[in-house]
Amino acid sequence: MDSGSLEEIEEVVVRERKHLSEDGVVVPIIAIDKHTGKLESQPEIVSRGFMSDNGSDLVAGARDIVLRTINTSNAEERADWS
């Protein structure tokens, strides 16, 4: 059982949602072959809470940064889940 009342838990959820609506979140989704260390597909960038009309440029830029980071990483870094 949770250590807080339902009202306290709902308050935490509302506070977290408020932070997300003000700050947003960006999550890169990357599929890397664990045997070869190579990308299986282009990275997907998921964002919530802050995109404007210029969002496609921002997502493309983020995807480029992720690709550059992966391409300059060594095999050990690519195998690390974190």
PDB file of N, CA, C and O in Angstrom:
ATOM      1  N   MET A   1       0.840  -1.169   0.000  1.00  0.00           N
ATOM      2  CA  MET A   1       0.000   0.000   0.000  1.00  0.00           C
ATOM      3  C   MET A   1       0.892   1.241   0.000  1.00  0.00           C
ATOM      4  O   MET A   1       1.920   1.275   0.651  1.00  0.00           O
ATOM      5  N   ASP A   2       0.501   2.286  -0.710  1.00  0.00           N
ATOM      6  CA  ASP A   2       1.255   3.535  -0.745  1.00  0.00           C
ATOM      7  C   ASP A   2       1.235   4.202   0.618  1.00  0.00           C
ATOM      8  O   ASP A   2       0.299   4.048   1.396  1.00  0.00           O
ATOM      9  N   SER A   3       2.276   4.966   0.909  1.00  0.00           N
ATOM     10  CA  SER A   3       2.391   5.588   2.222  1.00  0.00           C
ATOM     11  C   SER A   3       1.637   6.912   2.320  1.00  0.00           C
ATOM     12  O   SER A   3       1.665   7.556   3.350  1.00  0.00           O
ATOM     13  N   GLY A   4       0.965   7.343   1.271  1.00  0.00           N
ATOM     14  CA  GLY A   4       0.227   8.594   1.302  1.00  0.00           C
ATOM     15  C   GLY A   4      -1.242   8.374   1.024  1.00  0.00           C
ATOM     16  O   GLY A   4      -1.648   7.335   0.513  1.00  0.00           O
ATOM     17  N   SER A   5      -2.029   9.368   1.381  1.00  0.00           N
ATOM     18  CA  SER A   5      -3.450   9.273   1.085  1.00  0.00           C
ATOM     19  C   SER A   5      -3.674   9.514  -0.401  1.00  0.00           C
ATOM     20  O   SER A   5      -2.795  10.016  -1.105  1.00  0.00           O
ATOM     21  N   LEU A   6      -4.840   9.158  -0.867  1.00  0.00           N
ATOM     22  CA  LEU A   6      -5.174   9.362  -2.270  1.00  0.00           C
ATOM     23  C   LEU A   6      -5.073  10.840  -2.628  1.00  0.00           C
ATOM     24  O   LEU A   6      -4.572  11.193  -3.702  1.00  0.00           O
ATOM     25  N   GLU A   7      -5.484  11.691  -1.711  1.00  0.00           N
ATOM     26  CA  GLU A   7      -5.426  13.136  -1.954  1.00  0.00           C
ATOM     27  C   GLU A   7      -3.974  13.606  -2.100  1.00  0.00           C
ATOM     28  O   GLU A   7      -3.661  14.394  -2.978  1.00  0.00           O
ATOM     29  N   GLU A   8      -3.068  13.083  -1.271  1.00  0.00           N
ATOM     30  CA  GLU A   8      -1.647  13.448  -1.354  1.00  0.00           C
ATOM     31  C   GLU A   8      -1.038  12.956  -2.658  1.00  0.00           C
ATOM     32  O   GLU A   8      -0.259  13.657  -3.294  1.00  0.00           O
ATOM     33  N   ILE A   9      -1.396  11.760  -3.058  1.00  0.00           N
ATOM     34  CA  ILE A   9      -0.877  11.192  -4.299  1.00  0.00           C
ATOM     35  C   ILE A   9      -1.371  11.996  -5.496  1.00  0.00           C
ATOM     36  O   ILE A   9      -0.597  12.318  -6.400  1.00  0.00           O
ATOM     37  N   GLU A  10      -2.647  12.347  -5.487  1.00  0.00           N
ATOM     38  CA  GLU A  10      -3.196  13.154  -6.579  1.00  0.00           C
ATOM     39  C   GLU A  10      -2.505  14.510  -6.649  1.00  0.00           C
ATOM     40  O   GLU A  10      -2.244  15.030  -7.723  1.00  0.00           O
ATOM     41  N   GLU A  11      -2.167  15.081  -5.486  1.00  0.00           N
ATOM     42  CA  GLU A  11      -1.472  16.362  -5.447  1.00  0.00           C
ATOM     43  C   GLU A  11      -0.094  16.256  -6.095  1.00  0.00           C
ATOM     44  O   GLU A  11       0.318  17.137  -6.843  1.00  0.00           O
ATOM     45  N   VAL A  12       0.607  15.166  -5.836  1.00  0.00           N
ATOM     46  CA  VAL A  12       1.920  14.939  -6.443  1.00  0.00           C
ATOM     47  C   VAL A  12       1.785  14.822  -7.958  1.00  0.00           C
ATOM     48  O   VAL A  12       2.559  15.408  -8.711  1.00  0.00           O
ATOM     49  N   VAL A  13       0.787  14.075  -8.422  1.00  0.00           N
ATOM     50  CA  VAL A  13       0.568  13.894  -9.859  1.00  0.00           C
ATOM     51  C   VAL A  13       0.252  15.235 -10.516  1.00  0.00           C
ATOM     52  O   VAL A  13       0.815  15.568 -11.566  1.00  0.00           O
ATOM     53  N   VAL A  14      -0.600  16.023  -9.901  1.00  0.00           N
ATOM     54  CA  VAL A  14      -0.959  17.334 -10.452  1.00  0.00           C
ATOM     55  C   VAL A  14       0.280  18.235 -10.505  1.00  0.00           C
ATOM     56  O   VAL A  14       0.525  18.924 -11.492  1.00  0.00           O
ATOM     57  N   ARG A  15       1.086  18.213  -9.444  1.00  0.00           N
ATOM     58  CA  ARG A  15       2.310  19.035  -9.415  1.00  0.00           C
ATOM     59  C   ARG A  15       3.279  18.611 -10.524  1.00  0.00           C
ATOM     60  O   ARG A  15       3.854  19.444 -11.218  1.00  0.00           O
ATOM     61  N   GLU A  16       3.462  17.297 -10.722  1.00  0.00           N
ATOM     62  CA  GLU A  16       4.347  16.807 -11.785  1.00  0.00           C
ATOM     63  C   GLU A  16       3.824  17.206 -13.159  1.00  0.00           C
ATOM     64  O   GLU A  16       4.590  17.605 -14.033  1.00  0.00           O
ATOM     65  N   ARG A  17       2.531  17.104 -13.364  1.00  0.00           N
ATOM     66  CA  ARG A  17       1.940  17.502 -14.647  1.00  0.00           C
ATOM     67  C   ARG A  17       2.108  18.999 -14.885  1.00  0.00           C
ATOM     68  O   ARG A  17       2.334  19.428 -16.007  1.00  0.00           O
ATOM     69  N   LYS A  18       2.012  19.794 -13.821  1.00  0.00           N
ATOM     70  CA  LYS A  18       2.215  21.238 -13.943  1.00  0.00           C
ATOM     71  C   LYS A  18       3.654  21.527 -14.377  1.00  0.00           C
ATOM     72  O   LYS A  18       3.896  22.340 -15.264  1.00  0.00           O
ATOM     73  N   HIS A  19       4.618  20.830 -13.766  1.00  0.00           N
ATOM     74  CA  HIS A  19       6.018  21.009 -14.162  1.00  0.00           C
ATOM     75  C   HIS A  19       6.226  20.635 -15.628  1.00  0.00           C
ATOM     76  O   HIS A  19       6.919  21.330 -16.365  1.00  0.00           O
ATOM     77  N   LEU A  20       5.643  19.516 -16.048  1.00  0.00           N
ATOM     78  CA  LEU A  20       5.776  19.097 -17.442  1.00  0.00           C
ATOM     79  C   LEU A  20       5.165  20.126 -18.385  1.00  0.00           C
ATOM     80  O   LEU A  20       5.713  20.417 -19.450  1.00  0.00           O
ATOM     81  N   SER A  21       4.034  20.699 -18.006  1.00  0.00           N
ATOM     82  CA  SER A  21       3.384  21.668 -18.882  1.00  0.00           C
ATOM     83  C   SER A  21       4.192  22.947 -18.992  1.00  0.00           C
ATOM     84  O   SER A  21       4.162  23.624 -20.015  1.00  0.00           O
ATOM     85  N   GLU A  22       4.955  23.275 -17.953  1.00  0.00           N
ATOM     86  CA  GLU A  22       5.781  24.478 -17.976  1.00  0.00           C
ATOM     87  C   GLU A  22       7.136  24.228 -18.626  1.00  0.00           C
ATOM     88  O   GLU A  22       7.674  25.084 -19.312  1.00  0.00           O
ATOM     89  N   ASP A  23       7.708  23.057 -18.373  1.00  0.00           N
ATOM     90  CA  ASP A  23       9.067  22.766 -18.816  1.00  0.00           C
ATOM     91  C   ASP A  23       9.137  21.836 -20.017  1.00  0.00           C
ATOM     92  O   ASP A  23      10.052  21.919 -20.815  1.00  0.00           O
ATOM     93  N   GLY A  24       8.203  20.910 -20.114  1.00  0.00           N
ATOM     94  CA  GLY A  24       8.201  19.933 -21.199  1.00  0.00           C
ATOM     95  C   GLY A  24       9.186  18.807 -20.954  1.00  0.00           C
ATOM     96  O   GLY A  24       9.910  18.780 -19.969  1.00  0.00           O
ATOM     97  N   VAL A  25       9.197  17.866 -21.874  1.00  0.00           N
ATOM     98  CA  VAL A  25      10.101  16.727 -21.788  1.00  0.00           C
ATOM     99  C   VAL A  25      10.442  16.275 -23.208  1.00  0.00           C
ATOM    100  O   VAL A  25       9.609  16.348 -24.107  1.00  0.00           O
ATOM    101  N   VAL A  26      11.690  15.837 -23.393  1.00  0.00           N
ATOM    102  CA  VAL A  26      12.138  15.305 -24.677  1.00  0.00           C
ATOM    103  C   VAL A  26      12.769  13.947 -24.404  1.00  0.00           C
ATOM    104  O   VAL A  26      13.591  13.811 -23.502  1.00  0.00           O
ATOM    105  N   VAL A  27      12.344  12.937 -25.169  1.00  0.00           N
ATOM    106  CA  VAL A  27      12.868  11.588 -24.993  1.00  0.00           C
ATOM    107  C   VAL A  27      13.360  11.067 -26.334  1.00  0.00           C
ATOM    108  O   VAL A  27      12.576  10.940 -27.276  1.00  0.00           O
ATOM    109  N   PRO A  28      14.657  10.784 -26.452  1.00  0.00           N
ATOM    110  CA  PRO A  28      15.142  10.137 -27.681  1.00  0.00           C
ATOM    111  C   PRO A  28      14.949   8.624 -27.558  1.00  0.00           C
ATOM    112  O   PRO A  28      15.242   8.038 -26.521  1.00  0.00           O
ATOM    113  N   ILE A  29      14.438   8.014 -28.615  1.00  0.00           N
ATOM    114  CA  ILE A  29      14.268   6.560 -28.654  1.00  0.00           C
ATOM    115  C   ILE A  29      15.258   6.038 -29.689  1.00  0.00           C
ATOM    116  O   ILE A  29      15.195   6.400 -30.863  1.00  0.00           O
ATOM    117  N   ILE A  30      16.176   5.192 -29.218  1.00  0.00           N
ATOM    118  CA  ILE A  30      17.285   4.755 -30.051  1.00  0.00           C
ATOM    119  C   ILE A  30      17.352   3.231 -30.030  1.00  0.00           C
ATOM    120  O   ILE A  30      17.419   2.627 -28.947  1.00  0.00           O
ATOM    121  N   ALA A  31      17.331   2.611 -31.201  1.00  0.00           N
ATOM    122  CA  ALA A  31      17.465   1.151 -31.301  1.00  0.00           C
ATOM    123  C   ALA A  31      18.867   0.841 -31.816  1.00  0.00           C
ATOM    124  O   ALA A  31      19.213   1.187 -32.944  1.00  0.00           O
ATOM    125  N   ILE A  32      19.675   0.200 -30.966  1.00  0.00           N
ATOM    126  CA  ILE A  32      21.055  -0.156 -31.317  1.00  0.00           C
ATOM    127  C   ILE A  32      21.191  -1.671 -31.246  1.00  0.00           C
ATOM    128  O   ILE A  32      20.807  -2.289 -30.245  1.00  0.00           O
ATOM    129  N   ASP A  33      21.734  -2.260 -32.305  1.00  0.00           N
ATOM    130  CA  ASP A  33      21.973  -3.698 -32.330  1.00  0.00           C
ATOM    131  C   ASP A  33      23.026  -4.036 -31.277  1.00  0.00           C
ATOM    132  O   ASP A  33      24.137  -3.511 -31.316  1.00  0.00           O
ATOM    133  N   LYS A  34      22.681  -4.909 -30.327  1.00  0.00           N
ATOM    134  CA  LYS A  34      23.610  -5.197 -29.239  1.00  0.00           C
ATOM    135  C   LYS A  34      24.839  -5.990 -29.680  1.00  0.00           C
ATOM    136  O   LYS A  34      25.838  -6.012 -28.986  1.00  0.00           O
ATOM    137  N   HIS A  35      24.779  -6.607 -30.851  1.00  0.00           N
ATOM    138  CA  HIS A  35      25.927  -7.374 -31.335  1.00  0.00           C
ATOM    139  C   HIS A  35      26.884  -6.516 -32.150  1.00  0.00           C
ATOM    140  O   HIS A  35      28.099  -6.655 -32.026  1.00  0.00           O
ATOM    141  N   THR A  36      26.349  -5.626 -32.950  1.00  0.00           N
ATOM    142  CA  THR A  36      27.203  -4.810 -33.827  1.00  0.00           C
ATOM    143  C   THR A  36      27.417  -3.393 -33.310  1.00  0.00           C
ATOM    144  O   THR A  36      28.355  -2.724 -33.722  1.00  0.00           O
ATOM    145  N   GLY A  37      26.549  -2.916 -32.430  1.00  0.00           N
ATOM    146  CA  GLY A  37      26.653  -1.550 -31.938  1.00  0.00           C
ATOM    147  C   GLY A  37      26.172  -0.519 -32.935  1.00  0.00           C
ATOM    148  O   GLY A  37      26.343   0.675 -32.736  1.00  0.00           O
ATOM    149  N   LYS A  38      25.541  -0.964 -34.016  1.00  0.00           N
ATOM    150  CA  LYS A  38      25.063  -0.043 -35.056  1.00  0.00           C
ATOM    151  C   LYS A  38      23.585   0.249 -34.864  1.00  0.00           C
ATOM    152  O   LYS A  38      22.833  -0.571 -34.348  1.00  0.00           O
ATOM    153  N   LEU A  39      23.189   1.433 -35.310  1.00  0.00           N
ATOM    154  CA  LEU A  39      21.786   1.823 -35.240  1.00  0.00           C
ATOM    155  C   LEU A  39      20.942   0.916 -36.118  1.00  0.00           C
ATOM    156  O   LEU A  39      21.329   0.600 -37.246  1.00  0.00           O
ATOM    157  N   GLU A  40      19.793   0.513 -35.602  1.00  0.00           N
ATOM    158  CA  GLU A  40      18.870  -0.300 -36.389  1.00  0.00           C
ATOM    159  C   GLU A  40      17.909   0.571 -37.184  1.00  0.00           C
ATOM    160  O   GLU A  40      17.335   0.122 -38.161  1.00  0.00           O
ATOM    161  N   SER A  41      17.730   1.814 -36.742  1.00  0.00           N
ATOM    162  CA  SER A  41      16.865   2.767 -37.443  1.00  0.00           C
ATOM    163  C   SER A  41      17.259   4.173 -36.995  1.00  0.00           C
ATOM    164  O   SER A  41      18.046   4.337 -36.068  1.00  0.00           O
ATOM    165  N   GLN A  42      16.685   5.158 -37.646  1.00  0.00           N
ATOM    166  CA  GLN A  42      16.937   6.537 -37.245  1.00  0.00           C
ATOM    167  C   GLN A  42      16.367   6.773 -35.847  1.00  0.00           C
ATOM    168  O   GLN A  42      15.314   6.229 -35.507  1.00  0.00           O
ATOM    169  N   PRO A  43      17.036   7.580 -35.026  1.00  0.00           N
ATOM    170  CA  PRO A  43      16.480   7.889 -33.709  1.00  0.00           C
ATOM    171  C   PRO A  43      15.130   8.589 -33.848  1.00  0.00           C
ATOM    172  O   PRO A  43      14.912   9.373 -34.770  1.00  0.00           O
ATOM    173  N   GLU A  44      14.238   8.269 -32.933  1.00  0.00           N
ATOM    174  CA  GLU A  44      12.946   8.943 -32.885  1.00  0.00           C
ATOM    175  C   GLU A  44      12.990   9.898 -31.700  1.00  0.00           C
ATOM    176  O   GLU A  44      13.482   9.538 -30.624  1.00  0.00           O
ATOM    177  N   ILE A  45      12.510  11.103 -31.884  1.00  0.00           N
ATOM    178  CA  ILE A  45      12.483  12.095 -30.822  1.00  0.00           C
ATOM    179  C   ILE A  45      11.028  12.348 -30.449  1.00  0.00           C
ATOM    180  O   ILE A  45      10.231  12.745 -31.284  1.00  0.00           O
ATOM    181  N   VAL A  46      10.694  12.090 -29.188  1.00  0.00           N
ATOM    182  CA  VAL A  46       9.335  12.313 -28.689  1.00  0.00           C
ATOM    183  C   VAL A  46       9.398  13.486 -27.721  1.00  0.00           C
ATOM    184  O   VAL A  46      10.270  13.529 -26.849  1.00  0.00           O
ATOM    185  N   SER A  47       8.500  14.434 -27.892  1.00  0.00           N
ATOM    186  CA  SER A  47       8.475  15.579 -26.981  1.00  0.00           C
ATOM    187  C   SER A  47       7.052  15.852 -26.534  1.00  0.00           C
ATOM    188  O   SER A  47       6.095  15.575 -27.253  1.00  0.00           O
ATOM    189  N   ARG A  48       6.947  16.392 -25.338  1.00  0.00           N
ATOM    190  CA  ARG A  48       5.652  16.760 -24.782  1.00  0.00           C
ATOM    191  C   ARG A  48       5.810  18.050 -23.997  1.00  0.00           C
ATOM    192  O   ARG A  48       6.775  18.226 -23.266  1.00  0.00           O
ATOM    193  N   GLY A  49       4.865  18.946 -24.174  1.00  0.00           N
ATOM    194  CA  GLY A  49       4.753  20.084 -23.294  1.00  0.00           C
ATOM    195  C   GLY A  49       5.436  21.369 -23.673  1.00  0.00           C
ATOM    196  O   GLY A  49       5.379  22.315 -22.915  1.00  0.00           O
ATOM    197  N   PHE A  50       6.106  21.454 -24.835  1.00  0.00           N
ATOM    198  CA  PHE A  50       6.752  22.726 -25.137  1.00  0.00           C
ATOM    199  C   PHE A  50       6.866  23.052 -26.608  1.00  0.00           C
ATOM    200  O   PHE A  50       7.356  24.110 -26.962  1.00  0.00           O
ATOM    201  N   MET A  51       6.447  22.187 -27.499  1.00  0.00           N
ATOM    202  CA  MET A  51       6.640  22.406 -28.931  1.00  0.00           C
ATOM    203  C   MET A  51       5.832  23.593 -29.442  1.00  0.00           C
ATOM    204  O   MET A  51       4.703  23.801 -29.053  1.00  0.00           O
ATOM    205  N   SER A  52       6.456  24.326 -30.322  1.00  0.00           N
ATOM    206  CA  SER A  52       5.780  25.438 -30.986  1.00  0.00           C
ATOM    207  C   SER A  52       5.661  25.097 -32.469  1.00  0.00           C
ATOM    208  O   SER A  52       5.896  23.970 -32.874  1.00  0.00           O
ATOM    209  N   ASP A  53       5.357  26.089 -33.281  1.00  0.00           N
ATOM    210  CA  ASP A  53       5.256  25.867 -34.723  1.00  0.00           C
ATOM    211  C   ASP A  53       6.593  25.457 -35.330  1.00  0.00           C
ATOM    212  O   ASP A  53       6.639  24.844 -36.383  1.00  0.00           O
ATOM    213  N   ASN A  54       7.693  25.809 -34.691  1.00  0.00           N
ATOM    214  CA  ASN A  54       9.028  25.485 -35.198  1.00  0.00           C
ATOM    215  C   ASN A  54       9.522  24.133 -34.689  1.00  0.00           C
ATOM    216  O   ASN A  54      10.699  23.855 -34.733  1.00  0.00           O
ATOM    217  N   GLY A  55       8.638  23.316 -34.220  1.00  0.00           N
ATOM    218  CA  GLY A  55       9.015  22.051 -33.616  1.00  0.00           C
ATOM    219  C   GLY A  55       9.758  21.108 -34.528  1.00  0.00           C
ATOM    220  O   GLY A  55      10.650  20.396 -34.079  1.00  0.00           O
ATOM    221  N   SER A  56       9.445  21.095 -35.816  1.00  0.00           N
ATOM    222  CA  SER A  56      10.114  20.146 -36.712  1.00  0.00           C
ATOM    223  C   SER A  56      11.602  20.468 -36.840  1.00  0.00           C
ATOM    224  O   SER A  56      12.419  19.556 -36.923  1.00  0.00           O
ATOM    225  N   ASP A  57      11.965  21.751 -36.821  1.00  0.00           N
ATOM    226  CA  ASP A  57      13.382  22.125 -36.868  1.00  0.00           C
ATOM    227  C   ASP A  57      14.100  21.693 -35.595  1.00  0.00           C
ATOM    228  O   ASP A  57      15.230  21.205 -35.639  1.00  0.00           O
ATOM    229  N   LEU A  58      13.433  21.862 -34.474  1.00  0.00           N
ATOM    230  CA  LEU A  58      14.016  21.467 -33.195  1.00  0.00           C
ATOM    231  C   LEU A  58      14.226  19.959 -33.136  1.00  0.00           C
ATOM    232  O   LEU A  58      15.283  19.486 -32.718  1.00  0.00           O
ATOM    233  N   VAL A  59      13.232  19.194 -33.574  1.00  0.00           N
ATOM    234  CA  VAL A  59      13.336  17.734 -33.571  1.00  0.00           C
ATOM    235  C   VAL A  59      14.446  17.277 -34.513  1.00  0.00           C
ATOM    236  O   VAL A  59      15.235  16.390 -34.174  1.00  0.00           O
ATOM    237  N   ALA A  60      14.553  17.884 -35.679  1.00  0.00           N
ATOM    238  CA  ALA A  60      15.612  17.522 -36.633  1.00  0.00           C
ATOM    239  C   ALA A  60      16.984  17.818 -36.034  1.00  0.00           C
ATOM    240  O   ALA A  60      17.920  17.017 -36.160  1.00  0.00           O
ATOM    241  N   GLY A  61      17.115  18.951 -35.367  1.00  0.00           N
ATOM    242  CA  GLY A  61      18.384  19.294 -34.722  1.00  0.00           C
ATOM    243  C   GLY A  61      18.726  18.322 -33.610  1.00  0.00           C
ATOM    244  O   GLY A  61      19.879  17.907 -33.466  1.00  0.00           O
ATOM    245  N   ALA A  62      17.732  17.947 -32.816  1.00  0.00           N
ATOM    246  CA  ALA A  62      17.955  16.980 -31.734  1.00  0.00           C
ATOM    247  C   ALA A  62      18.364  15.633 -32.305  1.00  0.00           C
ATOM    248  O   ALA A  62      19.273  14.975 -31.783  1.00  0.00           O
ATOM    249  N   ARG A  63      17.726  15.220 -33.392  1.00  0.00           N
ATOM    250  CA  ARG A  63      18.072  13.939 -34.024  1.00  0.00           C
ATOM    251  C   ARG A  63      19.521  13.970 -34.520  1.00  0.00           C
ATOM    252  O   ARG A  63      20.267  13.002 -34.352  1.00  0.00           O
ATOM    253  N   ASP A  64      19.950  15.094 -35.099  1.00  0.00           N
ATOM    254  CA  ASP A  64      21.333  15.225 -35.566  1.00  0.00           C
ATOM    255  C   ASP A  64      22.328  15.114 -34.405  1.00  0.00           C
ATOM    256  O   ASP A  64      23.368  14.466 -34.528  1.00  0.00           O
ATOM    257  N   ILE A  65      21.999  15.729 -33.279  1.00  0.00           N
ATOM    258  CA  ILE A  65      22.880  15.659 -32.107  1.00  0.00           C
ATOM    259  C   ILE A  65      22.977  14.227 -31.602  1.00  0.00           C
ATOM    260  O   ILE A  65      24.066  13.742 -31.276  1.00  0.00           O
ATOM    261  N   VAL A  66      21.851  13.525 -31.554  1.00  0.00           N
ATOM    262  CA  VAL A  66      21.854  12.133 -31.114  1.00  0.00           C
ATOM    263  C   VAL A  66      22.705  11.286 -32.067  1.00  0.00           C
ATOM    264  O   VAL A  66      23.528  10.482 -31.630  1.00  0.00           O
ATOM    265  N   LEU A  67      22.530  11.484 -33.367  1.00  0.00           N
ATOM    266  CA  LEU A  67      23.318  10.721 -34.349  1.00  0.00           C
ATOM    267  C   LEU A  67      24.807  10.998 -34.208  1.00  0.00           C
ATOM    268  O   LEU A  67      25.624  10.067 -34.243  1.00  0.00           O
ATOM    269  N   ARG A  68      25.187  12.265 -34.049  1.00  0.00           N
ATOM    270  CA  ARG A  68      26.610  12.613 -33.877  1.00  0.00           C
ATOM    271  C   ARG A  68      27.168  11.977 -32.611  1.00  0.00           C
ATOM    272  O   ARG A  68      28.300  11.469 -32.605  1.00  0.00           O
ATOM    273  N   THR A  69      26.385  12.002 -31.555  1.00  0.00           N
ATOM    274  CA  THR A  69      26.834  11.410 -30.290  1.00  0.00           C
ATOM    275  C   THR A  69      27.058   9.912 -30.441  1.00  0.00           C
ATOM    276  O   THR A  69      28.066   9.374 -29.985  1.00  0.00           O
ATOM    277  N   ILE A  70      26.129   9.238 -31.091  1.00  0.00           N
ATOM    278  CA  ILE A  70      26.270   7.791 -31.295  1.00  0.00           C
ATOM    279  C   ILE A  70      27.462   7.488 -32.198  1.00  0.00           C
ATOM    280  O   ILE A  70      28.245   6.582 -31.924  1.00  0.00           O
ATOM    281  N   ASN A  71      27.605   8.253 -33.275  1.00  0.00           N
ATOM    282  CA  ASN A  71      28.700   8.007 -34.217  1.00  0.00           C
ATOM    283  C   ASN A  71      30.076   8.237 -33.611  1.00  0.00           C
ATOM    284  O   ASN A  71      31.055   7.648 -34.059  1.00  0.00           O
ATOM    285  N   THR A  72      30.174   9.091 -32.588  1.00  0.00           N
ATOM    286  CA  THR A  72      31.467   9.340 -31.942  1.00  0.00           C
ATOM    287  C   THR A  72      31.664   8.498 -30.688  1.00  0.00           C
ATOM    288  O   THR A  72      32.704   8.597 -30.046  1.00  0.00           O
ATOM    289  N   SER A  73      30.694   7.652 -30.360  1.00  0.00           N
ATOM    290  CA  SER A  73      30.796   6.790 -29.184  1.00  0.00           C
ATOM    291  C   SER A  73      31.547   5.517 -29.530  1.00  0.00           C
ATOM    292  O   SER A  73      31.464   5.018 -30.654  1.00  0.00           O
ATOM    293  N   ASN A  74      32.251   4.978 -28.543  1.00  0.00           N
ATOM    294  CA  ASN A  74      32.933   3.700 -28.783  1.00  0.00           C
ATOM    295  C   ASN A  74      31.962   2.543 -28.535  1.00  0.00           C
ATOM    296  O   ASN A  74      30.847   2.747 -28.069  1.00  0.00           O
ATOM    297  N   ALA A  75      32.394   1.334 -28.846  1.00  0.00           N
ATOM    298  CA  ALA A  75      31.529   0.155 -28.751  1.00  0.00           C
ATOM    299  C   ALA A  75      31.032  -0.069 -27.322  1.00  0.00           C
ATOM    300  O   ALA A  75      29.877  -0.456 -27.111  1.00  0.00           O
ATOM    301  N   GLU A  76      31.897   0.183 -26.349  1.00  0.00           N
ATOM    302  CA  GLU A  76      31.499  -0.001 -24.951  1.00  0.00           C
ATOM    303  C   GLU A  76      30.386   0.975 -24.569  1.00  0.00           C
ATOM    304  O   GLU A  76      29.425   0.609 -23.897  1.00  0.00           O
ATOM    305  N   GLU A  77      30.498   2.211 -25.014  1.00  0.00           N
ATOM    306  CA  GLU A  77      29.461   3.206 -24.726  1.00  0.00           C
ATOM    307  C   GLU A  77      28.146   2.844 -25.413  1.00  0.00           C
ATOM    308  O   GLU A  77      27.072   3.021 -24.841  1.00  0.00           O
ATOM    309  N   ARG A  78      28.205   2.342 -26.617  1.00  0.00           N
ATOM    310  CA  ARG A  78      26.978   1.957 -27.327  1.00  0.00           C
ATOM    311  C   ARG A  78      26.288   0.771 -26.685  1.00  0.00           C
ATOM    312  O   ARG A  78      25.070   0.621 -26.793  1.00  0.00           O
ATOM    313  N   ALA A  79      27.044  -0.082 -26.005  1.00  0.00           N
ATOM    314  CA  ALA A  79      26.475  -1.266 -25.367  1.00  0.00           C
ATOM    315  C   ALA A  79      25.879  -0.938 -23.997  1.00  0.00           C
ATOM    316  O   ALA A  79      25.127  -1.728 -23.444  1.00  0.00           O
ATOM    317  N   ASP A  80      26.193   0.247 -23.467  1.00  0.00           N
ATOM    318  CA  ASP A  80      25.729   0.640 -22.139  1.00  0.00           C
ATOM    319  C   ASP A  80      24.317   1.182 -22.218  1.00  0.00           C
ATOM    320  O   ASP A  80      24.059   2.176 -22.881  1.00  0.00           O
ATOM    321  N   TRP A  81      23.370   0.560 -21.517  1.00  0.00           N
ATOM    322  CA  TRP A  81      21.963   0.983 -21.559  1.00  0.00           C
ATOM    323  C   TRP A  81      21.782   2.415 -21.097  1.00  0.00           C
ATOM    324  O   TRP A  81      20.920   3.121 -21.578  1.00  0.00           O
ATOM    325  N   SER A  82      22.557   2.851 -20.143  1.00  0.00           N
ATOM    326  CA  SER A  82      22.356   4.204 -19.605  1.00  0.00           C
ATOM    327  C   SER A  82      22.882   5.240 -20.577  1.00  0.00           C
ATOM    328  O   SER A  82      22.500   6.378 -20.548  1.00  0.00           O
TER     329      SER A  82
END
